[in-house]
mmCIF file of C-alpha atoms in Angstrom:
data_model
loop_
_atom_site.group_PDB
_atom_site.id
_atom_site.type_symbol
_atom_site.label_atom_id
_atom_site.label_comp_id
_atom_site.label_asym_id
_atom_site.label_seq_id
_atom_site.Cartn_x
_atom_site.Cartn_y
_atom_site.Cartn_z
ATOM 1 C CA MET A 1 4.465 -32.832 3.086
ATOM 2 C CA THR A 2 3.248 -29.245 3.167
ATOM 3 C CA ARG A 3 0.269 -30.078 0.956
ATOM 4 C CA PHE A 4 -0.638 -33.025 3.186
ATOM 5 C CA ALA A 5 -0.432 -30.819 6.260
ATOM 6 C CA PHE A 6 -2.729 -28.247 4.683
ATOM 7 C CA ALA A 7 -5.255 -30.892 3.622
ATOM 8 C CA ALA A 8 -5.271 -32.351 7.123
ATOM 9 C CA LEU A 9 -5.836 -28.946 8.701
ATOM 10 C CA LEU A 10 -8.676 -28.201 6.287
ATOM 11 C CA ALA A 11 -10.297 -31.570 6.985
ATOM 12 C CA LEU A 12 -10.157 -31.029 10.732
ATOM 13 C CA THR A 13 -11.666 -27.573 10.378
ATOM 14 C CA GLY A 14 -14.400 -28.842 8.091
ATOM 15 C CA ALA A 15 -15.340 -31.646 10.468
ATOM 16 C CA ALA A 16 -16.397 -29.079 13.034
ATOM 17 C CA ALA A 17 -18.259 -26.884 10.551
ATOM 18 C CA ALA A 18 -21.942 -27.007 9.834
ATOM 19 C CA GLN A 19 -22.936 -29.155 6.858
ATOM 20 C CA ASP A 20 -24.440 -26.262 4.881
ATOM 21 C CA THR A 21 -21.558 -23.807 5.262
ATOM 22 C CA PRO A 22 -18.072 -24.092 3.785
ATOM 23 C CA PRO A 23 -15.347 -24.788 6.353
ATOM 24 C CA ASP A 24 -13.076 -21.960 7.403
ATOM 25 C CA ILE A 25 -9.480 -22.151 6.231
ATOM 26 C CA ASP A 26 -6.961 -21.466 8.988
ATOM 27 C CA LEU A 27 -3.699 -20.295 7.422
ATOM 28 C CA THR A 28 -1.929 -19.739 10.736
ATOM 29 C CA PRO A 29 -0.203 -23.130 11.268
ATOM 30 C CA LEU A 30 1.421 -23.229 7.834
ATOM 31 C CA VAL A 31 2.237 -19.529 7.556
ATOM 32 C CA ALA A 32 3.850 -19.565 10.989
ATOM 33 C CA SER A 33 5.905 -22.699 10.345
ATOM 34 C CA VAL A 34 6.923 -22.607 6.675
ATOM 35 C CA GLY A 35 6.271 -19.028 5.561
ATOM 36 C CA LEU A 36 4.324 -17.451 2.735
ATOM 37 C CA THR A 37 5.874 -19.181 -0.290
ATOM 38 C CA ASP A 38 5.366 -22.771 0.868
ATOM 39 C CA THR A 39 1.870 -21.995 2.117
ATOM 40 C CA LEU A 40 1.020 -20.591 -1.321
ATOM 41 C CA THR A 41 2.387 -23.740 -2.981
ATOM 42 C CA ALA A 42 0.228 -25.933 -0.754
ATOM 43 C CA LEU A 43 -2.888 -23.886 -1.497
ATOM 44 C CA GLU A 44 -2.320 -23.928 -5.260
ATOM 45 C CA ALA A 45 -2.587 -27.724 -5.203
ATOM 46 C CA GLU A 46 -6.027 -27.621 -3.569
ATOM 47 C CA PRO A 47 -9.377 -27.518 -5.432
ATOM 48 C CA ALA A 48 -10.695 -24.059 -6.190
ATOM 49 C CA SER A 49 -13.141 -22.567 -3.709
ATOM 50 C CA PRO A 50 -14.001 -19.012 -2.631
ATOM 51 C CA GLY A 51 -11.982 -19.340 0.582
ATOM 52 C CA ARG A 52 -9.013 -20.880 -1.175
ATOM 53 C CA ASP A 53 -9.067 -18.184 -3.873
ATOM 54 C CA PHE A 54 -9.186 -15.409 -1.268
ATOM 55 C CA ALA A 55 -6.298 -17.023 0.597
ATOM 56 C CA LEU A 56 -4.300 -17.253 -2.645
ATOM 57 C CA GLY A 57 -4.939 -13.599 -3.427
ATOM 58 C CA GLY A 58 -3.987 -12.576 0.090
ATOM 59 C CA LEU A 59 -0.816 -14.646 0.048
ATOM 60 C CA ARG A 60 0.236 -13.241 -3.333
ATOM 61 C CA PHE A 61 -0.377 -9.739 -1.978
ATOM 62 C CA LEU A 62 1.803 -10.447 1.063
ATOM 63 C CA LEU A 63 4.470 -12.163 -1.056
ATOM 64 C CA ALA A 64 4.638 -9.056 -3.241
ATOM 65 C CA ILE A 65 5.412 -7.001 -0.136
ATOM 66 C CA GLU A 66 7.959 -9.617 0.926
ATOM 67 C CA LYS A 67 9.677 -9.375 -2.473
ATOM 68 C CA THR A 68 10.104 -5.613 -2.095
ATOM 69 C CA LEU A 69 11.661 -6.130 1.333
ATOM 70 C CA GLN A 70 13.979 -8.858 0.045
ATOM 71 C CA LEU A 71 15.204 -6.724 -2.854
ATOM 72 C CA ARG A 72 15.858 -3.777 -0.572
ATOM 73 C CA TYR A 73 17.582 -5.988 2.014
ATOM 74 C CA ARG A 74 19.790 -7.553 -0.646
ATOM 75 C CA HIS A 75 21.167 -4.096 -1.476
ATOM 76 C CA ASN A 76 20.737 -2.390 1.917
ATOM 77 C CA ALA A 77 18.296 0.011 0.265
ATOM 78 C CA ASP A 78 17.110 1.781 3.397
ATOM 79 C CA PHE A 79 15.191 4.862 2.318
ATOM 80 C CA GLY A 80 15.216 6.365 5.785
ATOM 81 C CA ASP A 81 12.206 8.522 6.543
ATOM 82 C CA MET A 82 10.860 8.531 2.984
ATOM 83 C CA ASP A 83 7.152 8.163 3.736
ATOM 84 C CA LEU A 84 6.100 6.301 0.588
ATOM 85 C CA PRO A 85 4.248 2.984 0.166
ATOM 86 C CA VAL A 86 6.482 -0.087 0.701
ATOM 87 C CA LEU A 87 9.628 2.078 0.766
ATOM 88 C CA ARG A 88 8.743 3.193 4.301
ATOM 89 C CA LEU A 89 8.824 -0.359 5.694
ATOM 90 C CA PRO A 90 11.723 -0.961 8.109
ATOM 91 C CA LEU A 91 14.688 -3.161 7.203
ATOM 92 C CA PRO A 92 17.304 -4.953 9.281
ATOM 93 C CA ASP A 93 20.882 -4.180 8.297
ATOM 94 C CA ASN A 94 22.507 -6.548 5.810
ATOM 95 C CA PRO A 95 26.195 -7.022 6.677
ATOM 96 C CA ALA A 96 26.878 -8.702 3.317
ATOM 97 C CA ALA A 97 24.851 -6.490 1.008
ATOM 98 C CA GLU A 98 25.342 -6.274 -2.727
ATOM 99 C CA PRO A 99 26.000 -2.802 -4.196
ATOM 100 C CA PHE A 100 23.032 -0.496 -4.686
ATOM 101 C CA TYR A 101 22.102 0.073 -8.339
ATOM 102 C CA ALA A 102 20.178 2.941 -9.893
ATOM 103 C CA ALA A 103 17.362 0.870 -11.413
ATOM 104 C CA LEU A 104 16.437 -0.757 -8.086
ATOM 105 C CA VAL A 105 13.425 1.476 -7.425
ATOM 106 C CA ALA A 106 12.014 0.973 -10.918
ATOM 107 C CA ASP A 107 12.611 -2.790 -10.740
ATOM 108 C CA LEU A 108 10.892 -2.943 -7.359
ATOM 109 C CA PHE A 109 7.753 -1.149 -8.511
ATOM 110 C CA ARG A 110 7.642 -2.925 -11.871
ATOM 111 C CA ASP A 111 7.436 -6.250 -10.035
ATOM 112 C CA LEU A 112 4.943 -4.840 -7.527
ATOM 113 C CA VAL A 113 2.626 -3.696 -10.323
ATOM 114 C CA ALA A 114 2.663 -7.155 -11.911
ATOM 115 C CA ASP A 115 2.188 -8.930 -8.580
ATOM 116 C CA MET A 116 -0.835 -6.814 -7.617
ATOM 117 C CA ALA A 117 -2.526 -7.692 -10.911
ATOM 118 C CA THR A 118 -1.816 -11.391 -10.297
ATOM 119 C CA ALA A 119 -3.273 -11.229 -6.785
ATOM 120 C CA ARG A 120 -6.482 -9.744 -8.177
ATOM 121 C CA GLU A 121 -6.890 -12.647 -10.576
ATOM 122 C CA ASP A 122 -7.227 -14.988 -7.591
ATOM 123 C CA LEU A 123 -9.612 -12.628 -5.813
ATOM 124 C CA ARG A 124 -12.085 -12.913 -8.705
ATOM 125 C CA GLY A 125 -13.139 -16.287 -7.301
ATOM 126 C CA ALA A 126 -13.505 -15.036 -3.720
ATOM 127 C CA THR A 127 -17.279 -14.556 -3.770
ATOM 128 C CA GLY A 128 -20.086 -15.957 -1.653
ATOM 129 C CA GLU A 129 -19.730 -17.401 1.824
ATOM 130 C CA PHE A 130 -16.272 -18.268 3.120
ATOM 131 C CA GLY A 131 -13.983 -17.656 6.043
ATOM 132 C CA VAL A 132 -10.185 -17.476 6.169
ATOM 133 C CA THR A 133 -8.538 -17.039 9.551
ATOM 134 C CA LEU A 134 -5.018 -15.866 10.273
ATOM 135 C CA ASP A 135 -3.224 -14.928 13.479
ATOM 136 C CA LEU A 136 -1.408 -11.757 12.469
ATOM 137 C CA THR A 137 1.151 -12.169 15.256
ATOM 138 C CA ARG A 138 2.382 -15.367 13.563
ATOM 139 C CA LEU A 139 2.780 -13.851 10.100
ATOM 140 C CA TRP A 140 6.330 -13.015 9.029
ATOM 141 C CA PHE A 141 8.240 -11.844 5.972
ATOM 142 C CA ASP A 142 11.367 -13.790 5.024
ATOM 143 C CA ILE A 143 13.340 -10.593 4.485
ATOM 144 C CA ASN A 144 16.812 -12.147 4.600
ATOM 145 C CA GLY A 145 15.747 -15.225 2.635
ATOM 146 C CA ASN A 146 16.962 -17.805 5.147
ATOM 147 C CA GLY A 147 13.598 -19.556 5.419
ATOM 148 C CA ALA A 148 13.144 -18.860 9.128
ATOM 149 C CA PRO A 149 11.487 -16.027 11.082
ATOM 150 C CA ASP A 150 14.037 -13.655 12.605
ATOM 151 C CA ALA A 151 13.821 -10.519 14.718
ATOM 152 C CA GLY A 152 12.258 -7.612 12.846
ATOM 153 C CA GLU A 153 10.545 -9.811 10.237
ATOM 154 C CA GLY A 154 7.089 -9.975 11.817
ATOM 155 C CA LEU A 155 4.048 -8.356 10.242
ATOM 156 C CA LEU A 156 3.596 -6.159 13.299
ATOM 157 C CA ASP A 157 7.068 -4.682 12.739
ATOM 158 C CA ALA A 158 6.097 -3.651 9.206
ATOM 159 C CA ALA A 159 2.564 -2.587 10.169
ATOM 160 C CA GLY A 160 3.853 -0.216 12.823
ATOM 161 C CA ALA A 161 5.883 1.615 10.189
ATOM 162 C CA ALA A 162 3.058 1.606 7.636
ATOM 163 C CA LEU A 163 0.570 3.031 10.123
ATOM 164 C CA GLY A 164 3.018 5.603 11.407
ATOM 165 C CA GLN A 165 3.076 4.413 14.999
ATOM 166 C CA GLY A 166 4.371 1.491 16.986
ATOM 167 C CA LEU A 167 2.231 -1.568 17.629
ATOM 168 C CA PRO A 168 2.487 -3.798 20.691
ATOM 169 C CA GLN A 169 5.019 -6.547 20.074
ATOM 170 C CA ASP A 170 4.018 -8.739 23.046
ATOM 171 C CA LEU A 171 0.583 -9.820 21.801
ATOM 172 C CA ASN A 172 -0.066 -13.536 22.260
ATOM 173 C CA ALA A 173 -2.562 -13.659 19.394
ATOM 174 C CA LEU A 174 -4.423 -11.389 16.990
ATOM 175 C CA THR A 175 -6.627 -13.666 14.919
ATOM 176 C CA VAL A 176 -8.737 -12.179 12.143
ATOM 177 C CA ARG A 177 -11.464 -13.952 10.186
ATOM 178 C CA PHE A 178 -11.607 -12.614 6.634
ATOM 179 C CA ASP A 179 -14.788 -12.990 4.561
ATOM 180 C CA SER A 180 -16.214 -11.982 1.181
ATOM 181 C CA ALA A 181 -16.432 -8.276 2.037
ATOM 182 C CA ASP A 182 -12.726 -8.295 2.836
ATOM 183 C CA ALA A 183 -12.033 -9.563 -0.684
ATOM 184 C CA ALA A 184 -13.332 -6.221 -1.982
ATOM 185 C CA TRP A 185 -11.176 -4.396 0.584
ATOM 186 C CA LEU A 186 -8.083 -6.316 -0.543
ATOM 187 C CA GLU A 187 -8.918 -5.737 -4.195
ATOM 188 C CA ALA A 188 -9.032 -2.014 -3.466
ATOM 189 C CA TYR A 189 -5.617 -2.196 -1.831
ATOM 190 C CA THR A 190 -4.102 -3.994 -4.826
ATOM 191 C CA HIS A 191 -5.352 -1.160 -7.027
ATOM 192 C CA LEU A 192 -3.909 1.420 -4.634
ATOM 193 C CA LEU A 193 -0.425 -0.122 -4.676
ATOM 194 C CA GLU A 194 -0.526 -0.852 -8.403
ATOM 195 C CA GLY A 195 -1.626 2.706 -9.074
ATOM 196 C CA PHE A 196 1.222 4.099 -7.003
ATOM 197 C CA GLY A 197 3.632 1.746 -8.776
ATOM 198 C CA HIS A 198 2.513 3.030 -12.166
ATOM 199 C CA LEU A 199 3.003 6.586 -10.934
ATOM 200 C CA VAL A 200 6.602 5.811 -9.955
ATOM 201 C CA LEU A 201 7.222 4.145 -13.308
ATOM 202 C CA ALA A 202 5.669 7.113 -15.120
ATOM 203 C CA PHE A 203 8.456 9.247 -13.633
ATOM 204 C CA ASP A 204 11.090 6.479 -13.716
ATOM 205 C CA PRO A 205 13.809 7.768 -11.359
ATOM 206 C CA THR A 206 16.608 5.504 -12.637
ATOM 207 C CA GLU A 207 18.458 8.135 -14.680
ATOM 208 C CA VAL A 208 18.122 10.771 -11.958
ATOM 209 C CA ILE A 209 19.372 8.379 -9.262
ATOM 210 C CA GLU A 210 22.437 7.665 -11.399
ATOM 211 C CA GLU A 211 23.062 11.381 -11.926
ATOM 212 C CA VAL A 212 22.650 12.225 -8.235
ATOM 213 C CA ASN A 213 24.871 9.361 -7.070
ATOM 214 C CA THR A 214 27.569 10.301 -9.589
ATOM 215 C CA SER A 215 27.499 13.938 -8.498
ATOM 216 C CA ILE A 216 27.697 12.946 -4.812
ATOM 217 C CA ALA A 217 30.822 10.906 -5.503
ATOM 218 C CA GLN A 218 32.363 13.795 -7.444
ATOM 219 C CA MET A 219 31.630 16.290 -4.658
ATOM 220 C CA GLN A 220 33.017 13.949 -2.019
ATOM 221 C CA ALA A 221 36.225 13.637 -4.031
ATOM 222 C CA LEU A 222 36.522 17.421 -4.278
ATOM 223 C CA ARG A 223 35.784 17.924 -0.602
ATOM 224 C CA GLY A 224 38.108 15.308 0.786
ATOM 225 C CA ALA A 225 37.932 14.671 4.528
ATOM 226 C CA ARG A 226 35.281 16.801 6.246
ATOM 227 C CA SER A 227 36.470 19.252 8.889
ATOM 228 C CA SER A 228 34.848 18.450 12.238
ATOM 229 C CA ASP A 229 34.082 22.131 12.935
ATOM 230 C CA TYR A 230 32.577 22.969 9.545
ATOM 231 C CA TYR A 231 28.825 23.548 9.483
ATOM 232 C CA PHE A 232 26.472 24.699 6.751
ATOM 233 C CA TRP A 233 22.688 24.888 6.431
ATOM 234 C CA PHE A 234 22.257 21.326 5.177
ATOM 235 C CA THR A 235 25.087 19.698 7.112
ATOM 236 C CA GLY A 236 23.665 16.541 8.642
ATOM 237 C CA GLN A 237 20.662 16.590 6.292
ATOM 238 C CA GLU A 238 22.392 14.947 3.357
ATOM 239 C CA ARG A 239 19.939 12.040 3.049
ATOM 240 C CA PHE A 240 16.944 14.360 2.924
ATOM 241 C CA VAL A 241 18.595 16.649 0.369
ATOM 242 C CA ASP A 242 19.638 13.707 -1.805
ATOM 243 C CA ALA A 243 16.131 12.208 -1.681
ATOM 244 C CA PHE A 244 14.572 15.566 -2.576
ATOM 245 C CA ALA A 245 16.980 15.926 -5.502
ATOM 246 C CA VAL A 246 15.976 12.494 -6.812
ATOM 247 C CA ILE A 247 12.229 13.045 -6.434
ATOM 248 C CA TYR A 248 12.253 16.572 -7.852
ATOM 249 C CA GLY A 249 14.565 15.561 -10.679
ATOM 250 C CA ALA A 250 12.347 12.611 -11.598
ATOM 251 C CA VAL A 251 8.965 14.352 -11.554
ATOM 252 C CA ASN A 252 10.291 17.389 -13.419
ATOM 253 C CA ARG A 253 10.673 15.321 -16.593
ATOM 254 C CA GLN A 254 8.114 14.291 -19.189
ATOM 255 C CA PRO A 255 6.186 11.338 -17.721
ATOM 256 C CA ASP A 256 5.271 8.153 -19.546
ATOM 257 C CA VAL A 257 1.662 8.709 -20.600
ATOM 258 C CA ALA A 258 0.633 5.036 -20.515
ATOM 259 C CA HIS A 259 1.775 4.668 -16.908
ATOM 260 C CA VAL A 260 -0.030 7.872 -15.886
ATOM 261 C CA HIS A 261 -3.242 6.563 -17.439
ATOM 262 C CA ALA A 262 -2.774 3.214 -15.688
ATOM 263 C CA ALA A 263 -2.272 4.999 -12.361
ATOM 264 C CA ARG A 264 -5.497 6.971 -12.890
ATOM 265 C CA ASP A 265 -7.454 3.862 -13.869
ATOM 266 C CA ASN A 266 -6.232 1.958 -10.821
ATOM 267 C CA LEU A 267 -7.179 4.789 -8.480
ATOM 268 C CA LEU A 268 -10.683 4.862 -9.943
ATOM 269 C CA ALA A 269 -10.900 1.076 -9.602
ATOM 270 C CA MET A 270 -9.729 1.398 -5.996
ATOM 271 C CA VAL A 271 -12.610 3.757 -5.227
ATOM 272 C CA ALA A 272 -15.101 1.398 -6.897
ATOM 273 C CA ALA A 273 -13.853 -1.650 -4.967
ATOM 274 C CA ASN A 274 -13.813 0.254 -1.693
ATOM 275 C CA ARG A 275 -17.353 1.459 -2.301
ATOM 276 C CA ARG A 276 -18.396 -2.160 -2.953
ATOM 277 C CA PHE A 277 -16.774 -3.189 0.336
ATOM 278 C CA TRP A 278 -18.829 -0.650 2.274
ATOM 279 C CA GLU A 279 -21.991 -1.857 0.531
ATOM 280 C CA MET A 280 -21.285 -5.444 1.629
ATOM 281 C CA VAL A 281 -20.264 -4.814 5.239
ATOM 282 C CA PRO A 282 -23.716 -3.758 6.550
ATOM 283 C CA GLN A 283 -25.202 -7.007 5.176
ATOM 284 C CA GLU A 284 -23.137 -9.125 7.567
ATOM 285 C CA THR A 285 -25.001 -10.668 10.494
ATOM 286 C CA ASP A 286 -22.098 -12.235 12.377
ATOM 287 C CA ASN A 287 -19.597 -10.630 14.725
ATOM 288 C CA ASN A 288 -16.632 -12.946 14.439
ATOM 289 C CA ALA A 289 -13.073 -11.574 14.581
ATOM 290 C CA GLU A 290 -13.855 -8.915 11.967
ATOM 291 C CA TRP A 291 -11.102 -7.134 10.054
ATOM 292 C CA ILE A 292 -13.070 -3.914 9.558
ATOM 293 C CA PRO A 293 -16.272 -3.919 11.619
ATOM 294 C CA ALA A 294 -19.732 -2.858 10.544
ATOM 295 C CA ARG A 295 -22.134 -1.076 12.853
ATOM 296 C CA GLY A 296 -22.634 -3.327 15.881
ATOM 297 C CA GLN A 297 -19.480 -5.333 15.206
ATOM 298 C CA VAL A 298 -16.107 -5.175 16.929
ATOM 299 C CA SER A 299 -12.841 -5.539 15.038
ATOM 300 C CA ALA A 300 -10.438 -8.318 15.957
ATOM 301 C CA LEU A 301 -8.097 -5.420 16.670
ATOM 302 C CA GLY A 302 -10.430 -4.373 19.487
ATOM 303 C CA ILE A 303 -11.664 -1.275 17.653
ATOM 304 C CA THR A 304 -15.290 -0.175 17.366
ATOM 305 C CA LEU A 305 -15.746 2.374 14.585
ATOM 306 C CA PRO A 306 -18.051 5.390 14.984
ATOM 307 C CA GLU A 307 -21.504 4.779 13.513
ATOM 308 C CA ASP A 308 -21.107 7.180 10.604
ATOM 309 C CA THR A 309 -17.604 6.044 9.605
ATOM 310 C CA ALA A 310 -18.818 4.563 6.309
ATOM 311 C CA ASP A 311 -20.784 7.662 5.289
ATOM 312 C CA ARG A 312 -17.936 10.045 6.048
ATOM 313 C CA TRP A 313 -15.304 7.861 4.371
ATOM 314 C CA LEU A 314 -17.443 7.330 1.271
ATOM 315 C CA ALA A 315 -17.821 11.103 1.008
ATOM 316 C CA VAL A 316 -14.016 11.419 0.965
ATOM 317 C CA LEU A 317 -13.823 8.764 -1.756
ATOM 318 C CA GLN A 318 -16.530 10.560 -3.747
ATOM 319 C CA ASP A 319 -14.465 13.739 -3.699
ATOM 320 C CA ALA A 320 -11.418 11.791 -4.891
ATOM 321 C CA GLU A 321 -13.392 10.199 -7.716
ATOM 322 C CA ASP A 322 -14.894 13.547 -8.734
ATOM 323 C CA VAL A 323 -11.419 15.085 -8.954
ATOM 324 C CA LEU A 324 -10.074 12.171 -11.014
ATOM 325 C CA LEU A 325 -13.038 12.458 -13.397
ATOM 326 C CA GLY A 326 -12.903 16.252 -13.631
ATOM 327 C CA LYS A 327 -16.284 16.772 -11.956
ATOM 328 C CA GLN A 328 -14.628 18.889 -9.287
ATOM 329 C CA LEU A 329 -11.550 21.060 -9.733
ATOM 330 C CA VAL A 330 -8.522 21.458 -7.488
ATOM 331 C CA GLY A 331 -8.286 25.061 -6.412
ATOM 332 C CA HIS A 332 -5.410 27.357 -7.340
ATOM 333 C CA TRP A 333 -4.726 30.630 -5.584
ATOM 334 C CA ARG A 334 -4.692 32.569 -8.857
ATOM 335 C CA LEU A 335 -8.395 31.857 -9.436
ATOM 336 C CA GLU A 336 -9.505 32.873 -5.930
ATOM 337 C CA GLY A 337 -12.152 30.150 -5.589
ATOM 338 C CA LYS A 338 -13.767 30.789 -8.992
ATOM 339 C CA GLY A 339 -12.177 27.692 -10.506
ATOM 340 C CA GLY A 340 -9.098 25.531 -10.486
ATOM 341 C CA VAL A 341 -7.131 22.771 -12.171
ATOM 342 C CA ASN A 342 -8.966 20.014 -14.025
ATOM 343 C CA VAL A 343 -6.983 16.994 -12.839
ATOM 344 C CA ALA A 344 -8.727 14.695 -15.323
ATOM 345 C CA ARG A 345 -7.333 16.730 -18.219
ATOM 346 C CA LEU A 346 -3.924 16.872 -16.565
ATOM 347 C CA LEU A 347 -3.834 13.078 -16.198
ATOM 348 C CA GLN A 348 -5.032 12.566 -19.750
ATOM 349 C CA ASP A 349 -2.291 14.810 -21.167
ATOM 350 C CA PRO A 350 0.401 14.886 -18.432
ATOM 351 C CA VAL A 351 3.350 17.255 -18.252
ATOM 352 C CA PRO A 352 6.421 17.472 -15.997
ATOM 353 C CA ILE A 353 5.739 18.515 -12.402
ATOM 354 C CA ASP A 354 7.600 21.800 -12.101
ATOM 355 C CA ILE A 355 7.032 23.098 -8.576
ATOM 356 C CA VAL A 356 7.914 26.692 -9.479
ATOM 357 C CA THR A 357 5.697 27.020 -12.561
ATOM 358 C CA TRP A 358 2.849 25.094 -10.932
ATOM 359 C CA LEU A 359 2.946 27.351 -7.892
ATOM 360 C CA HIS A 360 3.089 30.440 -10.090
ATOM 361 C CA GLY A 361 0.333 29.108 -12.298
ATOM 362 C CA HIS A 362 1.705 29.431 -15.804
ATOM 363 C CA GLY A 363 2.712 25.764 -15.831
ATOM 364 C CA LEU A 364 -0.909 24.755 -15.201
ATOM 365 C CA VAL A 365 -2.906 27.445 -16.977
ATOM 366 C CA ARG A 366 -3.733 25.130 -19.892
ATOM 367 C CA TYR A 367 -5.597 22.879 -17.428
ATOM 368 C CA MET A 368 -7.382 25.654 -15.522
ATOM 369 C CA GLU A 369 -11.082 26.373 -15.879
ATOM 370 C CA THR A 370 -13.992 27.783 -13.931
ATOM 371 C CA GLY A 371 -16.298 25.433 -12.074
ATOM 372 C CA PRO A 372 -16.947 23.723 -8.717
ATOM 373 C CA VAL A 373 -13.834 23.402 -6.571
ATOM 374 C CA VAL A 374 -13.344 20.523 -4.153
ATOM 375 C CA ASP A 375 -12.922 21.638 -0.568
ATOM 376 C CA GLU A 376 -11.629 20.007 2.598
ATOM 377 C CA GLY A 377 -15.043 19.674 4.233
ATOM 378 C CA ASN A 378 -15.536 15.924 3.828
ATOM 379 C CA LEU A 379 -11.936 15.149 4.703
ATOM 380 C CA ASN A 380 -12.112 17.357 7.787
ATOM 381 C CA ARG A 381 -15.361 15.725 8.932
ATOM 382 C CA PHE A 382 -13.725 12.316 8.601
ATOM 383 C CA ALA A 383 -10.620 13.486 10.467
ATOM 384 C CA GLU A 384 -12.741 14.914 13.285
ATOM 385 C CA MET A 385 -13.967 11.418 14.169
ATOM 386 C CA PHE A 386 -10.465 10.097 14.797
ATOM 387 C CA ARG A 387 -8.705 13.273 15.882
ATOM 388 C CA GLY A 388 -4.939 12.687 15.733
ATOM 389 C CA ASP A 389 -5.311 9.145 14.359
ATOM 390 C CA ALA A 390 -7.075 10.073 11.111
ATOM 391 C CA LEU A 391 -4.129 9.052 8.914
ATOM 392 C CA LEU A 392 -3.893 5.681 10.648
ATOM 393 C CA PHE A 393 -7.564 4.975 9.934
ATOM 394 C CA MET A 394 -7.233 6.148 6.331
ATOM 395 C CA VAL A 395 -4.480 3.566 5.781
ATOM 396 C CA TRP A 396 -6.602 0.879 7.450
ATOM 397 C CA LEU A 397 -9.885 1.674 5.695
ATOM 398 C CA ASN A 398 -8.140 2.214 2.351
#
């Protein structure tokens, strides 16, 4: 039934399209009514086409995010204010949650890494002319797995957290038309999330989480009931302290070299795909519900970007690529601007991240050398365009 519905919608759209252009695919009716999984199933049964392949890649990307939310919801894994990709997304409370387990974070990112690679396979076919439309206000994640959209499951709920600020929840529609340039943008985002996933797996926190949780239970047993008038420096900040202990404990161990290399390679691929996106955008001649607008276009979000957005953003990406390749060094106070840390060498032969020895310098001296040091000039020039919203636009532009 779902496949028939999709075929009917595609036929109706194609009937109104010009003979020499492929028909747009409107995902909104199916996504809104049956969710991401059933829409993906319907699309998989259709003949391959650039629009269909982009839609498949986009749906797999969104389903990967949905899977992370479902796993966290199943175990009430609310990471509070931890401002990290996917972990920062808000969750409703699960009154019947299963117990939290130490390997949850590693399991989550292991699946995310695999799912991003799968999404990219579909995006390989998303070339040439096509259009895929989607009303973002109708898109929802089935967080609790009941097959129906519930409060707090809308994309705008998650996007507000990802962008660091609330989004209007009373929009009637926010329809975007994605095209071939957006396939490069999405490819870049898959590399970004896969790269971050590899970084987490390189410093697999499972053992540290188990140690921290065990020690918390032991200290609670020793303490007994807390006195209502007792106060210490970190009283009330337990979640932050526990999270810091996990992160510091994980990164201060020997990382898995293969995962570090995979993280580096994905970040370089992200820069390449993003650069390709910005090469394609100026070639567009339409102005139709754009996701990220070129000069003279307006985004479906109602945003017109400053004219030199692309140039300033590409300069930021160039700095990032130069650092990853060792063409520019990251400064260290010990060298007083004469040189710095060669990040390329550090990523090739990684060591534990020891905050104390890195700050002092002796933990990094083997990677230090003289040479050009990256500065904040390009990043500051980009930030100046958007003032206090620079981080929001960095997340959007990728």
